[in-house]
Short mmCIF file of C-alpha atoms in Angstrom, two decimals:
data_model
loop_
_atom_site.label_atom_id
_atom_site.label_comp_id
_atom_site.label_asym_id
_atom_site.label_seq_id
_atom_site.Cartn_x
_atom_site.Cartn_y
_atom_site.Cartn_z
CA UNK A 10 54.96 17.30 40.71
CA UNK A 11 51.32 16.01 41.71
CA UNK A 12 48.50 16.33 39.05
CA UNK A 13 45.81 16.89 41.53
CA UNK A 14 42.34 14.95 40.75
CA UNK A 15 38.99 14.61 41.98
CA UNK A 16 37.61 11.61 43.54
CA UNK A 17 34.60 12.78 46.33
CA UNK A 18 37.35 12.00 49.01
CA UNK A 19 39.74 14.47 48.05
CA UNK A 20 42.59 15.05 45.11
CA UNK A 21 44.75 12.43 47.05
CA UNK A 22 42.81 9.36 46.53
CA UNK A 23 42.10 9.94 42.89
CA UNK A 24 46.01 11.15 41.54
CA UNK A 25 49.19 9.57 41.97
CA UNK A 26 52.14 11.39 40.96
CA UNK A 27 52.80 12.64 37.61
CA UNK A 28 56.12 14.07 35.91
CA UNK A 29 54.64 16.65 34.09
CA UNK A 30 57.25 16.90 31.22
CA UNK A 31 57.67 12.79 30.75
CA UNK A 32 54.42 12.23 30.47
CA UNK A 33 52.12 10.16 30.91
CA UNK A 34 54.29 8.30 33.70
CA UNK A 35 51.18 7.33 35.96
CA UNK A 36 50.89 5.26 38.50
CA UNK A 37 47.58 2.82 38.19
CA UNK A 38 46.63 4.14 34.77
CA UNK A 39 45.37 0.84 34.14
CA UNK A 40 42.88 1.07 36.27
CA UNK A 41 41.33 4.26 36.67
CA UNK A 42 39.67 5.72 33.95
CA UNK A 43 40.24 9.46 35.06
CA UNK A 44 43.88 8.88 35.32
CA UNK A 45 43.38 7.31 31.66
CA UNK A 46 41.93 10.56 30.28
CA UNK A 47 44.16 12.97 31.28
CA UNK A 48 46.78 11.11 30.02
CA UNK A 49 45.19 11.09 26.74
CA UNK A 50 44.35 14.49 26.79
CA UNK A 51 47.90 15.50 27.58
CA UNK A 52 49.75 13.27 25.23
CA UNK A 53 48.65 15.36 22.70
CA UNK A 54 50.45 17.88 23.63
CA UNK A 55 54.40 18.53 24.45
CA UNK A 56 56.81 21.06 25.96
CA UNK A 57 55.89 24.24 27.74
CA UNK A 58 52.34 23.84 26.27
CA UNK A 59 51.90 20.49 27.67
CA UNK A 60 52.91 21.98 31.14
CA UNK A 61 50.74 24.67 30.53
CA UNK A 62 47.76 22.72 29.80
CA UNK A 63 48.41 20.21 33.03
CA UNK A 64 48.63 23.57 35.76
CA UNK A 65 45.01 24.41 33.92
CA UNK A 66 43.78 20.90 33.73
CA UNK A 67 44.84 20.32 37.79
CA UNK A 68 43.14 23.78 38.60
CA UNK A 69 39.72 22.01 37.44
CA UNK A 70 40.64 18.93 38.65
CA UNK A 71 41.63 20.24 42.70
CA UNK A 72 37.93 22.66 42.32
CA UNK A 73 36.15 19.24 41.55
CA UNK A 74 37.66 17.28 44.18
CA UNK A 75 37.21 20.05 47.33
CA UNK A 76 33.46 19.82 46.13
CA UNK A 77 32.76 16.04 46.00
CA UNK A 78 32.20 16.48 41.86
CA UNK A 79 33.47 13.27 39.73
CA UNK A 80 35.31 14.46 36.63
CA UNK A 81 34.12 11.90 34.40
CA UNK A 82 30.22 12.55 35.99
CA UNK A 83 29.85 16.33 35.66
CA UNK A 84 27.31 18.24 34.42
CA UNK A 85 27.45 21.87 32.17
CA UNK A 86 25.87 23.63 35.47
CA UNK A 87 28.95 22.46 37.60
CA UNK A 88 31.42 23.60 34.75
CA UNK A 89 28.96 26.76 34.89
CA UNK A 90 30.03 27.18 38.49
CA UNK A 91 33.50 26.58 38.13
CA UNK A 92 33.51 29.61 35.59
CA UNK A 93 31.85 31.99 37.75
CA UNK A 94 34.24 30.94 40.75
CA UNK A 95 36.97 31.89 38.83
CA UNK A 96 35.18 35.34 37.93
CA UNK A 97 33.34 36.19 41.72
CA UNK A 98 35.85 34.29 43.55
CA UNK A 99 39.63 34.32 42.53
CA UNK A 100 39.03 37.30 40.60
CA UNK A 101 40.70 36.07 37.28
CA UNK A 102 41.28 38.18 34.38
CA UNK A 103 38.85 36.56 31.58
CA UNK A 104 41.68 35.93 29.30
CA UNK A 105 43.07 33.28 31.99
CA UNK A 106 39.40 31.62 32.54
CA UNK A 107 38.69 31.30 28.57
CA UNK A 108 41.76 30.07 28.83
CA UNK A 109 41.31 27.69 31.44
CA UNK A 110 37.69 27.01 30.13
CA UNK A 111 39.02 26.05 26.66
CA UNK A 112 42.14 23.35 28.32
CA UNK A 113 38.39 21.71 30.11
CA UNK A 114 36.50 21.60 26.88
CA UNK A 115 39.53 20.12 25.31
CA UNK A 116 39.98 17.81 27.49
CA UNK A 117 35.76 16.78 27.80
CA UNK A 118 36.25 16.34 23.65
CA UNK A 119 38.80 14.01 23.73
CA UNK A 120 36.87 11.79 26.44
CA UNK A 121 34.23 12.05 23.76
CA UNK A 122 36.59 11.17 21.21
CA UNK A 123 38.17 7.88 23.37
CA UNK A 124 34.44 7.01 24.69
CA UNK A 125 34.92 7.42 28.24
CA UNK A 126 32.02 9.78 28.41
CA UNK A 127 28.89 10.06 25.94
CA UNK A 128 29.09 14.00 25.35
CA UNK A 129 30.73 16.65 26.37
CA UNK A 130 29.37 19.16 29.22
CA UNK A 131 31.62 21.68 28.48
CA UNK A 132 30.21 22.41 25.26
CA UNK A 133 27.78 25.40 25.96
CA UNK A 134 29.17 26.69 28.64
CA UNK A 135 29.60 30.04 28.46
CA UNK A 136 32.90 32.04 28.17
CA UNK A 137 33.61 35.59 29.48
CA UNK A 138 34.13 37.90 26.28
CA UNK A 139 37.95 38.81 26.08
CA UNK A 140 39.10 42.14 25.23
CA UNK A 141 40.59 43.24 21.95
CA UNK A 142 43.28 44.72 24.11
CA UNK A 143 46.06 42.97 25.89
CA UNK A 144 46.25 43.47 29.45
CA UNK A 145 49.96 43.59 29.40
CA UNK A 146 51.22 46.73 28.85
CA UNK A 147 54.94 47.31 27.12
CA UNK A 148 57.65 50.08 27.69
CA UNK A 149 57.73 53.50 25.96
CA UNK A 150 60.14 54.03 23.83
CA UNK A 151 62.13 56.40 26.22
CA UNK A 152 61.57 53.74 29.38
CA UNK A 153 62.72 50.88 26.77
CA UNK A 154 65.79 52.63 25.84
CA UNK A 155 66.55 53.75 29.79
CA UNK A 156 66.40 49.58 30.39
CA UNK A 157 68.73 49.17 27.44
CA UNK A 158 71.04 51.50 28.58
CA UNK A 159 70.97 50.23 32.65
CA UNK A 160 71.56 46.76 31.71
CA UNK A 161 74.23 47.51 29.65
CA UNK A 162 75.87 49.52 32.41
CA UNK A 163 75.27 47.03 34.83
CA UNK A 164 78.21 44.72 36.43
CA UNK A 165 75.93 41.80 35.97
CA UNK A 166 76.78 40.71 32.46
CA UNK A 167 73.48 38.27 32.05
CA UNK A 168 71.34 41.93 32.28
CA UNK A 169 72.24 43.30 29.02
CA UNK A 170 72.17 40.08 27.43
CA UNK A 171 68.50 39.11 29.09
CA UNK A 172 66.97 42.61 28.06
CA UNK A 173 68.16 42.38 24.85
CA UNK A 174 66.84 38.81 24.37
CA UNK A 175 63.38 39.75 25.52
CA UNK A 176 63.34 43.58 23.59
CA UNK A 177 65.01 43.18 20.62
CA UNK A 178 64.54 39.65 19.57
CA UNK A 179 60.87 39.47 21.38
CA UNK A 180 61.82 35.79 22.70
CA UNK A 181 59.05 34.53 25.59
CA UNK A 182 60.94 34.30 28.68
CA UNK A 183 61.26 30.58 28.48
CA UNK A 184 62.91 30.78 25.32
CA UNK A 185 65.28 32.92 26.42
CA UNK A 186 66.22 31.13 29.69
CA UNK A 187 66.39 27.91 27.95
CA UNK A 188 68.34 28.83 25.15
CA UNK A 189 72.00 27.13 25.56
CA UNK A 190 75.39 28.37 24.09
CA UNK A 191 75.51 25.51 21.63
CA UNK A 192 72.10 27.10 20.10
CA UNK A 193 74.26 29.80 18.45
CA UNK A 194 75.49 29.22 14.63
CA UNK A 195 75.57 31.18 11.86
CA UNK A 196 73.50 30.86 8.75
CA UNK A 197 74.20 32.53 5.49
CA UNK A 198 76.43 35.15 7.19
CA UNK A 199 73.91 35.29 9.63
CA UNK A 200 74.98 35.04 13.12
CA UNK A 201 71.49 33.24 14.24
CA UNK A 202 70.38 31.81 17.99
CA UNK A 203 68.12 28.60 17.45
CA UNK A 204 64.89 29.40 19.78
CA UNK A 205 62.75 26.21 20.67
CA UNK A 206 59.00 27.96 21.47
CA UNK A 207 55.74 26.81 21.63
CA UNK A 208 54.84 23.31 21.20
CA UNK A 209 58.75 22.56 20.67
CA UNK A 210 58.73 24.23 17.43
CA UNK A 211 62.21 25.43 16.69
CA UNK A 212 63.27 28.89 14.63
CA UNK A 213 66.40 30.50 13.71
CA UNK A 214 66.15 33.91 14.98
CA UNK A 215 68.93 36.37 13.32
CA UNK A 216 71.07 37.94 15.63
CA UNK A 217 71.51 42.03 15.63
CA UNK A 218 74.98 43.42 16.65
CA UNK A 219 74.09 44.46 19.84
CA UNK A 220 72.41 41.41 20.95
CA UNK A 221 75.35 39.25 19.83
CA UNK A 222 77.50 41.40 21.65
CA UNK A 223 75.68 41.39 24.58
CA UNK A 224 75.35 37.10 24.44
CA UNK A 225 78.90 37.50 23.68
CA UNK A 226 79.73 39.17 27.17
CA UNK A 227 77.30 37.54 28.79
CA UNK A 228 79.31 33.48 27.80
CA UNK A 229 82.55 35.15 27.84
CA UNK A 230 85.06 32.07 28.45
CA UNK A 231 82.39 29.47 28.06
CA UNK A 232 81.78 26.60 25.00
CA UNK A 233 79.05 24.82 26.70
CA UNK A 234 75.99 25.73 29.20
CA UNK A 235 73.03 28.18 29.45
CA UNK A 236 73.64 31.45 28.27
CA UNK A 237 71.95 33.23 30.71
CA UNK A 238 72.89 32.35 34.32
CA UNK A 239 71.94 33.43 37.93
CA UNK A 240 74.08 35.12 40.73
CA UNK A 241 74.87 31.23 41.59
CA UNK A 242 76.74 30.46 37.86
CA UNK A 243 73.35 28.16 37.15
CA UNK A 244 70.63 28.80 34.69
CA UNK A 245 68.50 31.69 35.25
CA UNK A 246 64.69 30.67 35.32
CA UNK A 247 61.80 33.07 34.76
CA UNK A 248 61.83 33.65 38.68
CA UNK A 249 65.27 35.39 38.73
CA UNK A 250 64.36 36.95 35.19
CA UNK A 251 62.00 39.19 36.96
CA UNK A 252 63.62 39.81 39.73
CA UNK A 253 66.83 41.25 37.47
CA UNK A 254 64.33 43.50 35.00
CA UNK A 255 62.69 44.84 38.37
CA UNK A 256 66.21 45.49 39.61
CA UNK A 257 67.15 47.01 36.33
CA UNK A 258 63.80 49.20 36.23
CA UNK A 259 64.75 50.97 39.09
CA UNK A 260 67.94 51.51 38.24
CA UNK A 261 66.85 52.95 35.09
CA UNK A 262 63.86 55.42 37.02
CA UNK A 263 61.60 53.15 35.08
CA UNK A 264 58.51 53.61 37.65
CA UNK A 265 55.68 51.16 36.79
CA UNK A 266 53.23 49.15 39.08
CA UNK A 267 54.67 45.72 38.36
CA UNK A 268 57.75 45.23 36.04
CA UNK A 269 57.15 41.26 34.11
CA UNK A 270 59.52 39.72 30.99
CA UNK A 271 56.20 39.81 29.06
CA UNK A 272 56.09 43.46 29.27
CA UNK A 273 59.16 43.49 26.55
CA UNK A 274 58.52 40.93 24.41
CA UNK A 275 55.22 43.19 24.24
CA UNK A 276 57.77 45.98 23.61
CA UNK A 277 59.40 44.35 20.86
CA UNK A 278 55.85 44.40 18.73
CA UNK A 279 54.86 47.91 19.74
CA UNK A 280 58.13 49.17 19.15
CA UNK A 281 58.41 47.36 15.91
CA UNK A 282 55.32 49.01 14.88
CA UNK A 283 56.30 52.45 15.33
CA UNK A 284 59.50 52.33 13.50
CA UNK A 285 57.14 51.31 10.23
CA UNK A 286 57.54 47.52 10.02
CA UNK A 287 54.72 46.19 8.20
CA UNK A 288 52.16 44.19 10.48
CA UNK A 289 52.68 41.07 9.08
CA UNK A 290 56.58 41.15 9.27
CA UNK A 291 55.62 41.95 12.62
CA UNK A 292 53.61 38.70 13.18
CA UNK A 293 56.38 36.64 11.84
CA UNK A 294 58.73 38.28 13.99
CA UNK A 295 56.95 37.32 16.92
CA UNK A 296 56.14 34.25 15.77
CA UNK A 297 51.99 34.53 16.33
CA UNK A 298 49.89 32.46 14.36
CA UNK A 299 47.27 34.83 14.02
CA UNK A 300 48.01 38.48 13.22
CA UNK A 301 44.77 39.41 15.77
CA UNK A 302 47.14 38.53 18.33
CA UNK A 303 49.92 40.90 17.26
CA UNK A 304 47.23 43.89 17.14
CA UNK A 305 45.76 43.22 20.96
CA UNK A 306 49.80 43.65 21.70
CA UNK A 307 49.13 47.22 20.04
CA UNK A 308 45.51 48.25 20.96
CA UNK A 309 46.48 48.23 24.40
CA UNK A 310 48.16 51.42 24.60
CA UNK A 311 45.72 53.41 22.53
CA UNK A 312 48.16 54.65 20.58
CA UNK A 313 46.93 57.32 18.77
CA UNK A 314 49.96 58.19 16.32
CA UNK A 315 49.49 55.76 13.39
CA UNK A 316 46.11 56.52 13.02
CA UNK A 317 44.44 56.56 9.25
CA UNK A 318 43.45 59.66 9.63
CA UNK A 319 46.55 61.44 9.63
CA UNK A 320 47.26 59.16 6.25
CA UNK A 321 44.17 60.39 5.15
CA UNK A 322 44.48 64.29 5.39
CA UNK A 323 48.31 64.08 4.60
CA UNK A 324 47.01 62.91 1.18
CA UNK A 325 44.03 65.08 0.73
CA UNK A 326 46.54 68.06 2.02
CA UNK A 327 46.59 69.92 -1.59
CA UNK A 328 42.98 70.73 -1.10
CA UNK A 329 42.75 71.37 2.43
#
């Protein structure tokens, strides 16, 4: 797919074609110093996080060539403007334009870093202030268990197996569609499904009985392959993922303004919360880094039910 640049004339005469996941494949890298840094800035990186960071990167890159601005010769007030276009313009959420901002001021830093530029003018530009709470919202525990309960019923053997994936192991959606049927093992007496996730990092992931019966149905007859497929016998990608849960949600009487995968891996934590699992089991479970992260997932719905002050007055209950 074309990495989109910005050259005065237009993204066309600055980038040649890129492969995104083979990268840096570039065609007259040796030559053009923009074409040099992004290469540099996204060799660092691999996977879905390298493709990640090259859709952000090209966003910046196509706003800078439809105004005439040269990459390599921009100023903080441009970058400035390229923030608040996002904001007045497109109407981001300001978790995708820190985002966005941050892939920009990584990639400024490492021109710093290789010399192409003499400092960075990303570096005080200012970032919209993201909210504690996620803007993804996950499934009540009724809804959850009315998804469960319509994929499992459904004549489509990939549902069950793709809800459960998401819900009760709390995989991102690319894990789950990539994950193939030689992934599954056993470890310790541990049936176990090896998930590759961010930056290629790979995890064994321990298998409850109803999610192993439910990848069981779903590669019924099959040794090799994806174990999730389509309605054409091919891999299912993130596209026909939603598609399915929206299917399923209705189904199910599940009525909610927009129906994503995200919204149960964001089950799986929330869920996981109520039934008592310590936070930090929690964060391992769904494989965060930081446990801030797994609390946004939680704040969101304002939940109201673990509060400390029922701990509190349960304790002090003798003299109250």
């Amino acid at each position: 797919m074309p990495l989109a640049g910005a050259r005065g004339e237009g993204a066309a005469s600055c980038m040649t074609h890129v492969e995104p996941v083979l990268f840096p494949v570039l065609l007259d890298a040796a030559t053009d110093p923009l074409l040099r840094a992004v290469a540099a800035y996204l060799a660092r990186y691999r996977g879905q996080t390298r493709v990640h960071t090259e859709s952000d990167l090209r966003a910046y890159l196509v706003w800078c060539a439809e105004r005439g601005v040269e990459p390599l010769e921009a100023h903080r007030a441009q970058i400035e403007l390229y923030v608040r276009w996002m904001q007045e313009v497109r109407r981001f959420q300001p978790s995708t334009i820190s985002r966005r901002v941050s892939v920009v001021a990584g990639f400024y830093r490492t021109c710093v870093i290789d010399q192409v530029i003499a400092a960075s003018p990303a570096d005080y530009v200012r970032r919209p202030n993201v909210p504690p709470e996620s803007p993804t919202l996950g499934l009540s525990h009724l809804q959850f268990e009315a998804q469960l309960t319509a994929a499992r019923t459904s004549a489509n053997p990939n549902d069950f197996a793709l809800v459960t994936m998401l819900g009760l192991l709390g995989l991102r959606i690319f894990e789950a569609c990539g994950a193939n049927i030689a992934d599954l093992g056993e470890e310790h007496g541990h049936r176990v499904l090896k998930v590759r996730g961010k930056g290629g990092k790979v995890v064994l992931t321990p298998l409850p009985p109803a999610v192993q019966r439910a990848i069981e149905r779903a590669v019924v007859g099959r040794t090799a392959g994806p174990i999730l497929r389509n309605v054409r016998g091919i891999r299912m990608d993130r596209h026909a993922a939603t598609r399915r849960l929206k299917h399923l949600a209705e189904d199910a009487g599940v009525r909610l303004p927009r129906m994503h995968p995200h919204m149960l891996r964001h089950t799986f934590v929330t869920t996981m919360l109520d039934a008592g699992v310590d936070l930090r089991d929690v964060q391992i479970a769904a494989r965060h880094a930081d446990p801030r992260t797994t609390m946004r997932y939680d704040r969101a719905r304002k939940n109201l039910d673990r509060h400390p002050n029922y701990i509190l007055a349960a304790y002090m209950a003798s003299g109250t």
